[in-house]
Short mmCIF file of C-alpha atoms in Angstrom, two decimals:
data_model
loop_
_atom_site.label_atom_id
_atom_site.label_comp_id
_atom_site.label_asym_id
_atom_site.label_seq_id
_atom_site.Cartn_x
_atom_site.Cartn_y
_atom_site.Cartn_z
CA UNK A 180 -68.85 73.42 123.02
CA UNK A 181 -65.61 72.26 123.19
CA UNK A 182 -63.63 72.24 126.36
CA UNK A 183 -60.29 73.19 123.94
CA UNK A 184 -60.79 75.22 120.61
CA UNK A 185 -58.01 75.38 118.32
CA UNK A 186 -58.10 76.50 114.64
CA UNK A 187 -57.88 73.48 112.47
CA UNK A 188 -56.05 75.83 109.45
CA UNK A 189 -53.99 74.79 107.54
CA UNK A 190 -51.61 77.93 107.88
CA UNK A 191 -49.44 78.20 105.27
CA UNK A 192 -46.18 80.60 105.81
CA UNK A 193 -43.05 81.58 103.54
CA UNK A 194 -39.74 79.94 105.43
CA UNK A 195 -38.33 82.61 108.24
CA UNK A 196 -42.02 83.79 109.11
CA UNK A 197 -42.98 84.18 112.59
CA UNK A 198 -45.44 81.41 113.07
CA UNK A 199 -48.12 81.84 115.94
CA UNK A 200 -50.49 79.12 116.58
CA UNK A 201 -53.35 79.60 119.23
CA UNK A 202 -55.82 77.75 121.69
CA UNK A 203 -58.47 78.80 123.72
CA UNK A 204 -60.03 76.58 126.66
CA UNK A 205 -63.28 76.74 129.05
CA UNK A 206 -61.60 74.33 132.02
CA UNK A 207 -60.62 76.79 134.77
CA UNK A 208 -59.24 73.70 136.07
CA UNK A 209 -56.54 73.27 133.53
CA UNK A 210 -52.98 73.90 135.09
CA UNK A 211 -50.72 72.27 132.91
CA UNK A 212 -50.55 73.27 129.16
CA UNK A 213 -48.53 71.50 126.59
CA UNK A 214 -47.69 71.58 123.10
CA UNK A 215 -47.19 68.81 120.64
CA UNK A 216 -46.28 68.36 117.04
CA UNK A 217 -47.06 65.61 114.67
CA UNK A 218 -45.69 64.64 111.36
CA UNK A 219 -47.75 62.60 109.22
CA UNK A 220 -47.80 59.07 109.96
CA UNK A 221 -46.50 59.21 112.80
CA UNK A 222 -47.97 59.96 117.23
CA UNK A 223 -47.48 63.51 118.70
CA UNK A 224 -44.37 63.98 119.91
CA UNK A 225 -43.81 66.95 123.23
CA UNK A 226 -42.37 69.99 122.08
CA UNK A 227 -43.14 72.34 125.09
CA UNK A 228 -44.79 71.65 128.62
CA UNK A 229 -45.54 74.54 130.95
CA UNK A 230 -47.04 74.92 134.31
CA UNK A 231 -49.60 77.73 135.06
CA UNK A 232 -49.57 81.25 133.31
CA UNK A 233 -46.31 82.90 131.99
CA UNK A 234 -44.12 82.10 129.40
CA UNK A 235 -41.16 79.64 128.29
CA UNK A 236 -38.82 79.64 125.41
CA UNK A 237 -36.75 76.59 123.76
CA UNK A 238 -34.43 77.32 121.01
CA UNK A 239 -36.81 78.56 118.51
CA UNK A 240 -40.28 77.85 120.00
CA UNK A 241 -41.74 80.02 122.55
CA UNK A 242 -45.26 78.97 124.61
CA UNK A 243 -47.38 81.39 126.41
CA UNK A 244 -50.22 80.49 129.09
CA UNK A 245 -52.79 83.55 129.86
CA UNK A 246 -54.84 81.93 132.21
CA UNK A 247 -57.19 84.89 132.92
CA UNK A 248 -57.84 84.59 128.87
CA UNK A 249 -57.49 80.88 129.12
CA UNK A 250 -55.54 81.28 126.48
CA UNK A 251 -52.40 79.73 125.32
CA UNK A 252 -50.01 80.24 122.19
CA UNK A 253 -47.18 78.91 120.66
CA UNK A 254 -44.84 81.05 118.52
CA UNK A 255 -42.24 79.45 116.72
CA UNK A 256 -39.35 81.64 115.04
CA UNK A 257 -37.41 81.95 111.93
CA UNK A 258 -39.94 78.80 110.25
CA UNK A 259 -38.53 75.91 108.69
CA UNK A 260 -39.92 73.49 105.68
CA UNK A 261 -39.22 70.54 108.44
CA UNK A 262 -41.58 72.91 111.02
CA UNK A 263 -44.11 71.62 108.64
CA UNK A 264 -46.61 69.57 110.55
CA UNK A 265 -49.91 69.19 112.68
CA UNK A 266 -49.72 71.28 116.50
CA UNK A 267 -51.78 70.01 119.26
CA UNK A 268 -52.36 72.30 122.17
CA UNK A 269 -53.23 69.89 124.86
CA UNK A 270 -54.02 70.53 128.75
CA UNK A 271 -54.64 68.61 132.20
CA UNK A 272 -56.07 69.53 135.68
CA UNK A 273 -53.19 67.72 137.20
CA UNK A 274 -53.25 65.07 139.52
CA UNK A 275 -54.79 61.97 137.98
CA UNK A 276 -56.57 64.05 134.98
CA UNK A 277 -57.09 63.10 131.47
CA UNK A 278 -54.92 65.34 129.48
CA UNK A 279 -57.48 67.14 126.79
CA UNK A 280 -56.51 68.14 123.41
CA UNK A 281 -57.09 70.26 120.58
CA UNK A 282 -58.13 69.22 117.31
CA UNK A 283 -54.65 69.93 115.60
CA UNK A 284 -53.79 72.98 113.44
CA UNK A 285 -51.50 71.99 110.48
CA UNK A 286 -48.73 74.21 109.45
CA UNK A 287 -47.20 74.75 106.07
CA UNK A 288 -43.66 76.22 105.78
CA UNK A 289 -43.41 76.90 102.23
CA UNK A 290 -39.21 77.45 101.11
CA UNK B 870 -33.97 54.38 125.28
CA UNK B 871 -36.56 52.82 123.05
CA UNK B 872 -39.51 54.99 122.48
CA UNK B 873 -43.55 53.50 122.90
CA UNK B 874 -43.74 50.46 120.66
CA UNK B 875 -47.41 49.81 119.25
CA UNK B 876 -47.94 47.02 117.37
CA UNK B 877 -49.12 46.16 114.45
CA UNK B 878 -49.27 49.23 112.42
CA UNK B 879 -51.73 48.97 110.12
CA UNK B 880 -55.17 46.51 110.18
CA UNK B 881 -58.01 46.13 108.24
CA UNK B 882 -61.18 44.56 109.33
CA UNK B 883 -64.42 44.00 108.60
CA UNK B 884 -68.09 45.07 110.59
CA UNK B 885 -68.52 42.54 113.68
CA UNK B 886 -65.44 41.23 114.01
CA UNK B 887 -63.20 42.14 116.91
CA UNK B 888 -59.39 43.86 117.53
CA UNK B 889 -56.67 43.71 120.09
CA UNK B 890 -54.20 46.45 119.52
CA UNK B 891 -50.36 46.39 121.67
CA UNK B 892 -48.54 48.68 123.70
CA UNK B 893 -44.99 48.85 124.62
CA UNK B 894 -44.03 51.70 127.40
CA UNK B 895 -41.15 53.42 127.62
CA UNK B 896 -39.14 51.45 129.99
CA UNK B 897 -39.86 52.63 133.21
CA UNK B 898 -42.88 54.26 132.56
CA UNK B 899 -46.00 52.66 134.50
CA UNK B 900 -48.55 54.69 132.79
CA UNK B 901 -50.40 53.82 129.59
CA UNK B 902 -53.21 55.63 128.24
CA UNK B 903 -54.94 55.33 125.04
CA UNK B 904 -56.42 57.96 122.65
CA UNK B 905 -58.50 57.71 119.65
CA UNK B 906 -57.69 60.24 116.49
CA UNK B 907 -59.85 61.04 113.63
CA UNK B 908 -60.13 64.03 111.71
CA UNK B 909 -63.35 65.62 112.90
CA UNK B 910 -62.89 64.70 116.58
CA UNK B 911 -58.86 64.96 117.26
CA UNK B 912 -57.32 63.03 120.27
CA UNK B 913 -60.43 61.38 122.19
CA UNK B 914 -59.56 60.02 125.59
CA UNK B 915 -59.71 56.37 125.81
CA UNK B 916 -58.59 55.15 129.51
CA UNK B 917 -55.50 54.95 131.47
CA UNK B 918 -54.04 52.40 133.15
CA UNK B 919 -51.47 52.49 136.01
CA UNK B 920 -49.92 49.32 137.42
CA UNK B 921 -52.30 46.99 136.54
CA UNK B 922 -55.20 49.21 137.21
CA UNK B 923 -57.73 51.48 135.20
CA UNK B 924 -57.19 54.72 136.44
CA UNK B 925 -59.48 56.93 134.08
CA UNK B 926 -61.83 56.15 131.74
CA UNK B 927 -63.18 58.17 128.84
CA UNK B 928 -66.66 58.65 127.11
CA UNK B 929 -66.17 55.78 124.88
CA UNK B 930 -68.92 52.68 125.01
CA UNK B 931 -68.24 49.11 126.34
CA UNK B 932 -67.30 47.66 122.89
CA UNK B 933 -63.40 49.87 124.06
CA UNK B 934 -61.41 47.84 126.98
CA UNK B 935 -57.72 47.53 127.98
CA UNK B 936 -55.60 46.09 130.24
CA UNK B 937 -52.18 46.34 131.58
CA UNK B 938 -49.49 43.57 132.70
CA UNK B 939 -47.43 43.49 135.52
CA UNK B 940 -44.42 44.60 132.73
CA UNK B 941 -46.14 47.72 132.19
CA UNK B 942 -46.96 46.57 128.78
CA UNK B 943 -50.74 47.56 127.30
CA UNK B 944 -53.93 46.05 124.92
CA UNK B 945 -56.49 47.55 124.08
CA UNK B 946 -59.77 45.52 122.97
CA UNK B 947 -62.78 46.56 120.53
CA UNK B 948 -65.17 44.39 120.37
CA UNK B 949 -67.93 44.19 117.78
CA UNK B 950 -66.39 46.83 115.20
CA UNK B 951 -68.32 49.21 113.84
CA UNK B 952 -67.74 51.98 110.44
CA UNK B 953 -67.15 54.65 112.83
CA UNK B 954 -63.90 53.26 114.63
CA UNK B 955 -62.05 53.41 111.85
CA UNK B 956 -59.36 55.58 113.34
CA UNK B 957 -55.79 56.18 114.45
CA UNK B 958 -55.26 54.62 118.17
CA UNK B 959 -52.24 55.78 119.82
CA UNK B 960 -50.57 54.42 122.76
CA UNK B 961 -48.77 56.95 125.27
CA UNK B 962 -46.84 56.50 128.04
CA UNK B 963 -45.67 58.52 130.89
CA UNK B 964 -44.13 57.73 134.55
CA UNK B 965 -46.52 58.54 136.41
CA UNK B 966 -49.73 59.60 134.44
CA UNK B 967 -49.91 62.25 137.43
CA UNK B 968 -49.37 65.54 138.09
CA UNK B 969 -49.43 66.71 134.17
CA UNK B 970 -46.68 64.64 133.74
CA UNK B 971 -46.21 64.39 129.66
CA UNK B 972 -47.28 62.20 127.46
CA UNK B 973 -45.02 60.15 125.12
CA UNK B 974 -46.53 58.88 121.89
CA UNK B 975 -46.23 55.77 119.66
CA UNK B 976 -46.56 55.78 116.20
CA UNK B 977 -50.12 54.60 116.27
CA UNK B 978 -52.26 51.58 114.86
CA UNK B 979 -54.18 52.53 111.61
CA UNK B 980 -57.62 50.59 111.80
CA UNK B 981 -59.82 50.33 109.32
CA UNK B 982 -63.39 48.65 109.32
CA UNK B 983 -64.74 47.93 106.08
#
């Protein structure tokens, strides 16, 4: 098993949807959860990084951490064609720790 | 301020032979780690290296080696290439590699083994 699970998709939504994206993890040990998107042909580039449980907004993205679930989500609102990429939930222990990722779901926005 | 500069984009090669990839930081940044992306597996941990130094290492055989220069500045080595690395190998950089501290990508090298 996996130490990160996340649905591979592809999720395909009508532009303006409410997307929610999803990743589940077995590492108690993970602290620090990020989130990052990546267009084809080209690296993963940061969208969100939080710290322990709780949530954080940015402009139209929104990341949860439920660490007693060990389960983290990104929502992103009102969906745009250019939201239309790859999302990698990744996560680290901290300290000198690999940061572990998820396999990538990729999103459709369709216009 | 420049982002991670890998270099060269694209290569082809062929069973046997052997690949050094390149790896540009973000200046500043003394942390360089390497991943390895395919489509079944996603973002496999390669190593990290912090000033000068291999910090972590991932489950990846001998054939996979870096190293880093005193400018920050990153290769990555695989010898004796096999079908199966054929693969996206990204670069990413970060100040300090500690504490979570995020992880900013290059663009990748494409490699392909025929």
């Amino acid at each position: 098993q996996k130490e990160v699970e996340q649905d591979p998709g592809p999720l395909s939504v009508p532009e303006g949807a409410i997307v929610s994206l999803n990743c589940t993890y077995s590492n108690s040990a993970f602290q620090y959860f990020m989130w990052y998107r990546q267009y084809s042909r080209k690296g993963p580039e940061l969208l969100m990084y939080t710290y322990s449980s709780g949530n954080k907004e940015d402009g139209r993205f929104t990341a949860q951490v439920d660490k007693s679930s060990k389960y983290i989500s990104l929502f992103i609102r009102d969906s745009q064609p250019s939201d239309s990429a790859t999302y990698l939930c990744a996560m680290s222990a901290g300290g000198y720790q690999k940061v572990t990722f998820g396999t990538g779901t990729k999103l459709q926005v369709i216009p | 301020k420049a982002g991670v500069t890998q270099t060269p984009r694209y290569l082809i090669k062929t069973r046997g032979q052997q690949v050094t990839l390149s790896c540009s930081p973000i200046s500043g940044h003394r942390s360089v780690s390497w991943y390895q992306q395919t489509p079944g597996q996603g973002l496999q941990f390669l190593f990290e290296y912090f000033s000068e130094t291999q910090r972590n290492k991932g489950n990846f055989p001998g054939r996979f080696s870096g190293r880093q220069f005193s400018n920050s500045r990153s290769e990555m080595n695989v010898s004796t290439l096999e079908l199966g690395d054929s693969a996206l190998y990204l670069c990413a950089s970060s100040l300090e590699g500690g504490l979570g501290s995020p992880l900013h990508f290059g663009n990748g090298t494409r490699l392909t083994v025929t």
